[in-house]
mmCIF file of C-alpha atoms in Angstrom:
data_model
loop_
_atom_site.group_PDB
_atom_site.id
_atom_site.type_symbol
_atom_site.label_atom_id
_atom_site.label_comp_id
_atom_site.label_asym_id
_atom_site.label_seq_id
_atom_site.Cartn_x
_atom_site.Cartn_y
_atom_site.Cartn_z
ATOM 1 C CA UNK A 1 21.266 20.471 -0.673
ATOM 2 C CA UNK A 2 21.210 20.088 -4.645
ATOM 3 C CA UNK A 3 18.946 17.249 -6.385
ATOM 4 C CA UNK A 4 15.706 17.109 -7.630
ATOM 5 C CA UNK A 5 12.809 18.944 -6.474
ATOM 6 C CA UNK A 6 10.512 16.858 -4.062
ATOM 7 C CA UNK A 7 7.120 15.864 -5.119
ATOM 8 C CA UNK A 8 3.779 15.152 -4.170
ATOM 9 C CA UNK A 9 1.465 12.614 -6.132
ATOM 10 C CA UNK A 10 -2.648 11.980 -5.789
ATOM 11 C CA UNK A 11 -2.901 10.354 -8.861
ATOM 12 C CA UNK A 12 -6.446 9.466 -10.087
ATOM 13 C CA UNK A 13 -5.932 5.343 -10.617
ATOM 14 C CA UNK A 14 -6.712 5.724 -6.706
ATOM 15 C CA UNK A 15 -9.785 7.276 -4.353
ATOM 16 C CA UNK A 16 -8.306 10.543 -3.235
ATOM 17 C CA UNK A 17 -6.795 10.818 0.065
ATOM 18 C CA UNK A 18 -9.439 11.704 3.203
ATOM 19 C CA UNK A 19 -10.103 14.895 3.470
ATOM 20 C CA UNK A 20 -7.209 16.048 0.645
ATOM 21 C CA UNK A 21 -4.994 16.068 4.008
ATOM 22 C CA UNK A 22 -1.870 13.626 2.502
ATOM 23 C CA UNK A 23 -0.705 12.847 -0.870
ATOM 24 C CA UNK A 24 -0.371 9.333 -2.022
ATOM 25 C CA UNK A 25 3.530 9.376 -2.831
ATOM 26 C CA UNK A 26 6.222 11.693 -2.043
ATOM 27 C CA UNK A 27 9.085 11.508 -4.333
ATOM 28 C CA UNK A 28 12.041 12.647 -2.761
ATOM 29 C CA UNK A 29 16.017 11.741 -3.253
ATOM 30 C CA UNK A 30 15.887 9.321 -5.426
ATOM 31 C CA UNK A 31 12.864 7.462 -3.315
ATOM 32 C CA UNK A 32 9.287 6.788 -3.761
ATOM 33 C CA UNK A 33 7.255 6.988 -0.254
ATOM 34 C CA UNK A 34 3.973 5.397 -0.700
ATOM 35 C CA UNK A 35 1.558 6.483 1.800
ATOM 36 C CA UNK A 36 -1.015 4.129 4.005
ATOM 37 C CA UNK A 37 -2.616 1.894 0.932
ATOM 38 C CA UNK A 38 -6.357 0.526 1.816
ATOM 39 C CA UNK A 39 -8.399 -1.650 0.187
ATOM 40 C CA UNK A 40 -10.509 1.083 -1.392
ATOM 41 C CA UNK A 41 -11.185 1.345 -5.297
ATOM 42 C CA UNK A 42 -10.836 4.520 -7.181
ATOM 43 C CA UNK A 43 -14.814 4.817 -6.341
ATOM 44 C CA UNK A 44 -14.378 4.970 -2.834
ATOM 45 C CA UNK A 45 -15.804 1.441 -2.592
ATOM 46 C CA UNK A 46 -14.228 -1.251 0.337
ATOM 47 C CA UNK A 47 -14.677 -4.740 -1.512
ATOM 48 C CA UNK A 48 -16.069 -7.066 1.166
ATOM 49 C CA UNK A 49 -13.394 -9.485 2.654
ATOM 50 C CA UNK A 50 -9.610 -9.688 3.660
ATOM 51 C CA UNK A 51 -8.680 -11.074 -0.028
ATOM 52 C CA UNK A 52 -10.490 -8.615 -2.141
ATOM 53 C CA UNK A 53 -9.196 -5.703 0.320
ATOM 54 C CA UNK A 54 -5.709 -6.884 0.455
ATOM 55 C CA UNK A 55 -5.640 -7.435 -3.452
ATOM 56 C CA UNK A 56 -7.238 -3.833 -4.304
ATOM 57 C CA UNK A 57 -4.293 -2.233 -1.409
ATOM 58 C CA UNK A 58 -1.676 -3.696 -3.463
ATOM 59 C CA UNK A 59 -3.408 -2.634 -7.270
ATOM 60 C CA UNK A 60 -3.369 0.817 -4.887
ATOM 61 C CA UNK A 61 -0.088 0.587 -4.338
ATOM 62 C CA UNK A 62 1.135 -0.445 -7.827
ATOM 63 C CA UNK A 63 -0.890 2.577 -9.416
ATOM 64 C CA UNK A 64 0.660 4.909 -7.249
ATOM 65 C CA UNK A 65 4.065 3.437 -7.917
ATOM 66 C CA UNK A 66 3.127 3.954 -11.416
ATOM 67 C CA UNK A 67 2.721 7.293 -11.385
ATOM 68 C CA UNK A 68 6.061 8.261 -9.583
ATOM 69 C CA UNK A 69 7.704 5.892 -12.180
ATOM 70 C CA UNK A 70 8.171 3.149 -10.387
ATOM 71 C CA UNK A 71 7.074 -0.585 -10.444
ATOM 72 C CA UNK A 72 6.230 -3.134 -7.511
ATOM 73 C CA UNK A 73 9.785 -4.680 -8.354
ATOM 74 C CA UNK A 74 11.371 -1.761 -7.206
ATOM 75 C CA UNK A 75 10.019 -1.748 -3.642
ATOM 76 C CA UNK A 76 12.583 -2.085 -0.711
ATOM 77 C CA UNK A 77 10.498 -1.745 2.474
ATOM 78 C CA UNK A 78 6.669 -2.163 3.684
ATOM 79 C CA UNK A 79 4.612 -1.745 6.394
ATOM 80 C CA UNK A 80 1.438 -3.809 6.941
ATOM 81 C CA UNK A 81 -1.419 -3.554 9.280
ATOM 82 C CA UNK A 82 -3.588 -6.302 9.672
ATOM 83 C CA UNK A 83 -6.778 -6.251 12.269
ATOM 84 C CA UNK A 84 -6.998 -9.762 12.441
ATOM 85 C CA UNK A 85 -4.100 -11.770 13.182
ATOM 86 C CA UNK A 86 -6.221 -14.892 11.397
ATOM 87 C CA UNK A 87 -5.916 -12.804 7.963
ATOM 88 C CA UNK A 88 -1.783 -13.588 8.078
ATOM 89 C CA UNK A 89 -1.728 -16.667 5.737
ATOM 90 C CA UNK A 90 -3.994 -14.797 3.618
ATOM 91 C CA UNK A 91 -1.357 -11.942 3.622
ATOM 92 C CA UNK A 92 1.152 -13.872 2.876
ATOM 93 C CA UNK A 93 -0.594 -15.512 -0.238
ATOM 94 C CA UNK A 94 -1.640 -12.226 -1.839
ATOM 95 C CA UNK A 95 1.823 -10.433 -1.271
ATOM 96 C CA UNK A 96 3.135 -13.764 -3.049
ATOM 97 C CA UNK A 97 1.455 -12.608 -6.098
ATOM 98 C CA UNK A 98 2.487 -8.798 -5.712
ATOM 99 C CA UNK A 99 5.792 -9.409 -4.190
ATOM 100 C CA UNK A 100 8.224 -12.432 -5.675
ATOM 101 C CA UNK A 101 11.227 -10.141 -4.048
ATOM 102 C CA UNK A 102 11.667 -10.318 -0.709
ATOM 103 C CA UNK A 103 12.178 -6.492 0.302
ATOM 104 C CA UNK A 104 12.765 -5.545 4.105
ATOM 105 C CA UNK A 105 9.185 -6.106 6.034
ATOM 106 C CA UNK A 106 7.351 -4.409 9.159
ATOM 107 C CA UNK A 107 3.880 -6.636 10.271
ATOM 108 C CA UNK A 108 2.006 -4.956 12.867
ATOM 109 C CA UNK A 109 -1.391 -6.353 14.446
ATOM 110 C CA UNK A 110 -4.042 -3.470 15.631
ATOM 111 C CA UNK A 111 -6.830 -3.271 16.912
ATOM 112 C CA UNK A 112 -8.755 -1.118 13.644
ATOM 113 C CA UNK A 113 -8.058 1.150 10.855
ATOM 114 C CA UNK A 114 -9.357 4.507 9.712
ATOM 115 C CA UNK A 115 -13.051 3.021 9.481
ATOM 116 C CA UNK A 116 -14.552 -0.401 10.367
ATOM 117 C CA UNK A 117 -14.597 -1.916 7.723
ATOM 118 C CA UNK A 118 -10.724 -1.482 6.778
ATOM 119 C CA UNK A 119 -8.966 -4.826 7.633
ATOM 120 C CA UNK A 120 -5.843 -4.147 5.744
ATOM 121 C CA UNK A 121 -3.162 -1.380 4.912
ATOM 122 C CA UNK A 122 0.251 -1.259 3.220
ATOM 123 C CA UNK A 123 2.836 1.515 2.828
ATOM 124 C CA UNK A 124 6.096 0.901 0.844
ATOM 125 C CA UNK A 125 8.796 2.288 0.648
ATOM 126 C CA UNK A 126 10.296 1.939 -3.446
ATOM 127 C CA UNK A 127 13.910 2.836 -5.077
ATOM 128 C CA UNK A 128 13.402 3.237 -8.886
ATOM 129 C CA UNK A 129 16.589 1.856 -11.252
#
């Protein structure tokens, strides 16, 4: 199949992926596939609270968009994970500020995250103009 050559991003704006075992974006057909966003800063630091976390995921997200040249405008799908099912007004506020489309949307409830004191993730999926 002709097109461009599929690529894999870890760009620096974001703390690298665990273990160097995934890569941040995968560019592929046209697509951007953002991987599993947290709400960890490019030190490796988990802000304290739902807010903070959520905010930092979707800064995580936009750098990483960023560097596949794309912008938050040009997402068409996410997927969020939220531990608490109390944090889903506060969800829905921050992705307000991040969001003012209204791409397709996947909310899922579980029970934890990679570590304890994750409360949020986001993957996207984004379609540059």
């Amino acid at each position: 199949m002709a097109g461009s050559p599929k690529q894999f991003l870890v760009p620096d704006a974001v703390a690298p992926p665990v273990s160097n075992g995934y890569s941040h974006a995968a560019v592929a057909g046209g697509a951007v596939y953002v991987a599993g966003q947290i709400g960890m800063d490019p030190g490796g630091e988990v802000p304290d609270g739902f807010e903070a976390q959520a905010r930092r995921a979707f800064e995580n997200v936009r750098a990483v968009l960023a560097a596949a040249g794309a912008e938050l405008t040009d997402i068409v799908k996410v997927t969020v994970f939220l531990v608490e099912r109390c944090d889903l007004a506060g969800y829905r506020a921050v992705r307000e500020d991040y969001l003012a489309h209204l791409p397709a949307s996947t909310l899922v409830v579980v029970d934890s995250l990679a570590t304890p004191e994750l409360r949020f993730e986001i993957d996207a999926i984004a379609v540059p103009d």
